[in-house]
mmCIF file of C-alpha atoms and ligand atoms in Angstrom:
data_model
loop_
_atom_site.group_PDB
_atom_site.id
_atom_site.type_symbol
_atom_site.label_atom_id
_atom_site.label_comp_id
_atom_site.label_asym_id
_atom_site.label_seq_id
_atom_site.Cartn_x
_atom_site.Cartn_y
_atom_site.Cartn_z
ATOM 1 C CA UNK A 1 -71.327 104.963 244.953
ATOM 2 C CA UNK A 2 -71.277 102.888 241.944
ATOM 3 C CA UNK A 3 -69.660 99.410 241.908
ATOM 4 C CA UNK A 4 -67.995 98.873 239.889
ATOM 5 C CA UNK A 5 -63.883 100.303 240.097
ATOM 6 C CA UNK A 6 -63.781 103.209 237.456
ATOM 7 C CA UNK A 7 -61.896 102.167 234.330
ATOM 8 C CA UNK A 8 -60.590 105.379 234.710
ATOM 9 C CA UNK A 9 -58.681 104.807 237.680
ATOM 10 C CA UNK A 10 -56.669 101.938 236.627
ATOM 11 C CA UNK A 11 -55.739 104.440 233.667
ATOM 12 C CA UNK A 12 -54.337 106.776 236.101
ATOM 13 C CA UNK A 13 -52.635 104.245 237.779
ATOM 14 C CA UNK A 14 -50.251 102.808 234.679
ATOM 15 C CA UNK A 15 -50.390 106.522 233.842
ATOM 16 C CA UNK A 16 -48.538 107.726 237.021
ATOM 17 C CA UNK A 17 -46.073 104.719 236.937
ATOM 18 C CA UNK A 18 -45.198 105.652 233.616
ATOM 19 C CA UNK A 19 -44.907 109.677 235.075
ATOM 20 C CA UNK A 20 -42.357 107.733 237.880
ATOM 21 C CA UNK A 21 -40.626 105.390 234.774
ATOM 22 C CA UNK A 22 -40.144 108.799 232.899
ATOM 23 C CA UNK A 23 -38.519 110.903 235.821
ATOM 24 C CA UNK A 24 -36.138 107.903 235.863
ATOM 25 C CA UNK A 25 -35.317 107.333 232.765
ATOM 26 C CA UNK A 26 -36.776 109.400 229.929
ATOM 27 C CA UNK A 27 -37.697 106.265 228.339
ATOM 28 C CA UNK A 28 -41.561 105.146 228.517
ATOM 29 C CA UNK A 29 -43.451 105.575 225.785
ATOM 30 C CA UNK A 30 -40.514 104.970 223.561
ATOM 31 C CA UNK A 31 -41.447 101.278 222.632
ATOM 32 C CA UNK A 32 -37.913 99.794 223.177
ATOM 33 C CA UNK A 33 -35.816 101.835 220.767
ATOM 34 C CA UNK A 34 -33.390 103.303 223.910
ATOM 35 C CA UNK A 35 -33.922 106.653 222.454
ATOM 36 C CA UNK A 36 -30.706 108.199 222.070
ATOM 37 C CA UNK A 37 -29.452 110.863 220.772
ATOM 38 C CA UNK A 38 -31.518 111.084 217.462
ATOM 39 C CA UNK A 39 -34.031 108.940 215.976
ATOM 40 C CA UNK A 40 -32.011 106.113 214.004
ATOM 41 C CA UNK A 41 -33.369 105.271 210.351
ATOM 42 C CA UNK A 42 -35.316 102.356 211.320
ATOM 43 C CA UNK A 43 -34.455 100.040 207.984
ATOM 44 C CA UNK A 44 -37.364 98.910 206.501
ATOM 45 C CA UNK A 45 -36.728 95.380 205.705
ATOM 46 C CA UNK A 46 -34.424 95.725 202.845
ATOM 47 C CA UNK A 47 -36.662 93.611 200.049
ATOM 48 C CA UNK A 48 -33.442 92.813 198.057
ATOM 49 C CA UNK A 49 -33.704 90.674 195.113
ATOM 50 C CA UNK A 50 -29.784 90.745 195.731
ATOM 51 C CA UNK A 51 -28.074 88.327 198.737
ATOM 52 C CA UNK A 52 -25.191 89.454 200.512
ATOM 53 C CA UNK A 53 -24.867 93.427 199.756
ATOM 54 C CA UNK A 54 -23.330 93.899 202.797
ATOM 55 C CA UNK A 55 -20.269 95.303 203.836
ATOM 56 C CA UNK A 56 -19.179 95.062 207.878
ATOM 57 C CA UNK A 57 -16.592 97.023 209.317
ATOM 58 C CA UNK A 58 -14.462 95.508 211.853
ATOM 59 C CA UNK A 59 -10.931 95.747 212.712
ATOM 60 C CA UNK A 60 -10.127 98.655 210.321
ATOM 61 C CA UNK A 61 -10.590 96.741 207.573
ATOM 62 C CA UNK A 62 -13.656 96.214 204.837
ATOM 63 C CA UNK A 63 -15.214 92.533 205.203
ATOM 64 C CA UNK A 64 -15.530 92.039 202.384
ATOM 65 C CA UNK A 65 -13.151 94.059 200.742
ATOM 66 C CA UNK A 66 -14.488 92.905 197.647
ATOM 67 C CA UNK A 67 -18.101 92.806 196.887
ATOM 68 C CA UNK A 68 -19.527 92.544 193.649
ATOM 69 C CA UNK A 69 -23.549 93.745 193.213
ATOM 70 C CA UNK A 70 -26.418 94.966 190.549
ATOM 71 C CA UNK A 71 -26.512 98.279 189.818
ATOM 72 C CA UNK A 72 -28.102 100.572 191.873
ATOM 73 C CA UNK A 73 -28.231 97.803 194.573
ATOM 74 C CA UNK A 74 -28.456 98.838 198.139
ATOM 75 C CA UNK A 75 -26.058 97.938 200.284
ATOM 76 C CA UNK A 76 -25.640 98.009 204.197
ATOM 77 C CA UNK A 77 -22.824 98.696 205.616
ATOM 78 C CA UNK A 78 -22.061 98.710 209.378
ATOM 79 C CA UNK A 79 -19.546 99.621 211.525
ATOM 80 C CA UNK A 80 -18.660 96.717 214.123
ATOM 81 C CA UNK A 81 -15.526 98.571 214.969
ATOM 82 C CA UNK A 82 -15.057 100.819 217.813
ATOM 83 C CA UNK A 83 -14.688 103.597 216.055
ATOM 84 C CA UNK A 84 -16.151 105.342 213.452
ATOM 85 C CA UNK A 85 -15.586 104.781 209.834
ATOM 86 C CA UNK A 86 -16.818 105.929 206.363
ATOM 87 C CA UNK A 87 -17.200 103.829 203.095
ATOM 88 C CA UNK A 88 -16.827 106.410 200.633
ATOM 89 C CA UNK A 89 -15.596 106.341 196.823
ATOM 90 C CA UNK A 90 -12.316 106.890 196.127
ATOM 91 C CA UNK A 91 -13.104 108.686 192.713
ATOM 92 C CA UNK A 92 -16.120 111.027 192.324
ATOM 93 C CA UNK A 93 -18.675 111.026 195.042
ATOM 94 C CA UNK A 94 -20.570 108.041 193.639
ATOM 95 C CA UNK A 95 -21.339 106.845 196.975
ATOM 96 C CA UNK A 96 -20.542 107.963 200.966
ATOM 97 C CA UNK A 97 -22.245 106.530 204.080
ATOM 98 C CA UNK A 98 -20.519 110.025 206.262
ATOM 99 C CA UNK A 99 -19.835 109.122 209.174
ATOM 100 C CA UNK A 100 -21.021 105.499 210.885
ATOM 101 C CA UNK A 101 -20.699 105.673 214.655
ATOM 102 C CA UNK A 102 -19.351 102.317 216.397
ATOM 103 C CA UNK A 103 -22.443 99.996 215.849
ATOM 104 C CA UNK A 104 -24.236 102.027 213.683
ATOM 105 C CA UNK A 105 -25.103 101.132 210.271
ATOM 106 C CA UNK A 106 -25.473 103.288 206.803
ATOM 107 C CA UNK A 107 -26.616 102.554 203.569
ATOM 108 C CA UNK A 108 -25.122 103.184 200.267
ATOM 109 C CA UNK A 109 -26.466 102.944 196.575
ATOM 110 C CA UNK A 110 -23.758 101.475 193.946
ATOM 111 C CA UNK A 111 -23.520 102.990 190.495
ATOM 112 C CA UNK A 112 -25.880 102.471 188.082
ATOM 113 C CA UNK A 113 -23.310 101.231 185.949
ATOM 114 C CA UNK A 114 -21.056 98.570 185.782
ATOM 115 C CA UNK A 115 -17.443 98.619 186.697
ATOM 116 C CA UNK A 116 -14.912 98.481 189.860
ATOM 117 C CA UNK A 117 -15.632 101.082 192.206
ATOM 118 C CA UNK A 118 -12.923 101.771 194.731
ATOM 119 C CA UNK A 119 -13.856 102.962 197.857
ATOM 120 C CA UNK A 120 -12.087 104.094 201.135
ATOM 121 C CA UNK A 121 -12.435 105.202 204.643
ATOM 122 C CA UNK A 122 -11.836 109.050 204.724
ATOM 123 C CA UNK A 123 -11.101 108.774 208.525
ATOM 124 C CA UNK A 124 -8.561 106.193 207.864
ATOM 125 C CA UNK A 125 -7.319 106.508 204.348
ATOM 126 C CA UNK A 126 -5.451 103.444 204.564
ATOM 127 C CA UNK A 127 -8.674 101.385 204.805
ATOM 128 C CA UNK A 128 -9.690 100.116 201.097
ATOM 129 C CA UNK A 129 -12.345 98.134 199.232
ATOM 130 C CA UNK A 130 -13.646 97.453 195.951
ATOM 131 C CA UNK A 131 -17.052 97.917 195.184
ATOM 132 C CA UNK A 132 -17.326 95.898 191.432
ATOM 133 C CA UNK A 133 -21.181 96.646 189.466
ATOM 134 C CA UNK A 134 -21.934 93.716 187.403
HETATM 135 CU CU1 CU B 1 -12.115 104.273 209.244
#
């Protein structure tokens, strides 16, 4: 008998609680993401050389409903309603986020060229914003 306790054993151990954890949950391995439904685009760090490109949606209503960025700038926008919205052009298909569930977030890139961009939610057409390139 050797004397030491096999390393392997203590392996087995967090092993089978993690077997247990699973049954329960479906959520071991899964380093604290929840795992839902589908994986969610983890953002990267958005690097922007550009403050404030975001646009929040709350209250079925843009915040803010005027945002002026660089062209071709990223820019976040997430849904802190309760239910889900779009922020999609109003002329052409320049930019659409689809669909943003309730807390979810999407990502849209503005023209490459300057001007006012107008932009709705095609789930609630009354819902408007201006997008302006400078
Ligand atoms: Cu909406």
């Amino acid at each position: 008998m050797p004397r030491s306790f096999p390393a392997g054993a203590a392996r087995f151990i967090v092993a089978t609680a993690c077997a247990l954890v699973l049954a329960a949950s479906t959520a071991c391995s899964n380093g604290g993401g929840g795992g839902g439904d589908r994986p969610t685009e983890s953002a990267t760090s958005p690097a922007t050389d550009i403050g404030g490109t975001k646009i929040t949606i709350k209250d079925f209503k843009f915040r803010p409903a005027s945002l002026t960025v660089r062209p071709g700038a990223k820019v976040t926008v997430i849904n802190s309603d309760t239910t889900a919205h779009t922020l999609t052009a109003s002329k052409g298909s320049l930019f659409d986020t689809e669909d943003i569930a309730p807390g979810k977030s999407a990502t849209i890139t503005a023209p490459a060229r300057s001007g006012d961009f107008p932009y709705t939610c095609t789930i609630h057409p009354f819902m408007k914003g201006t997008l302006t390139v400078n």
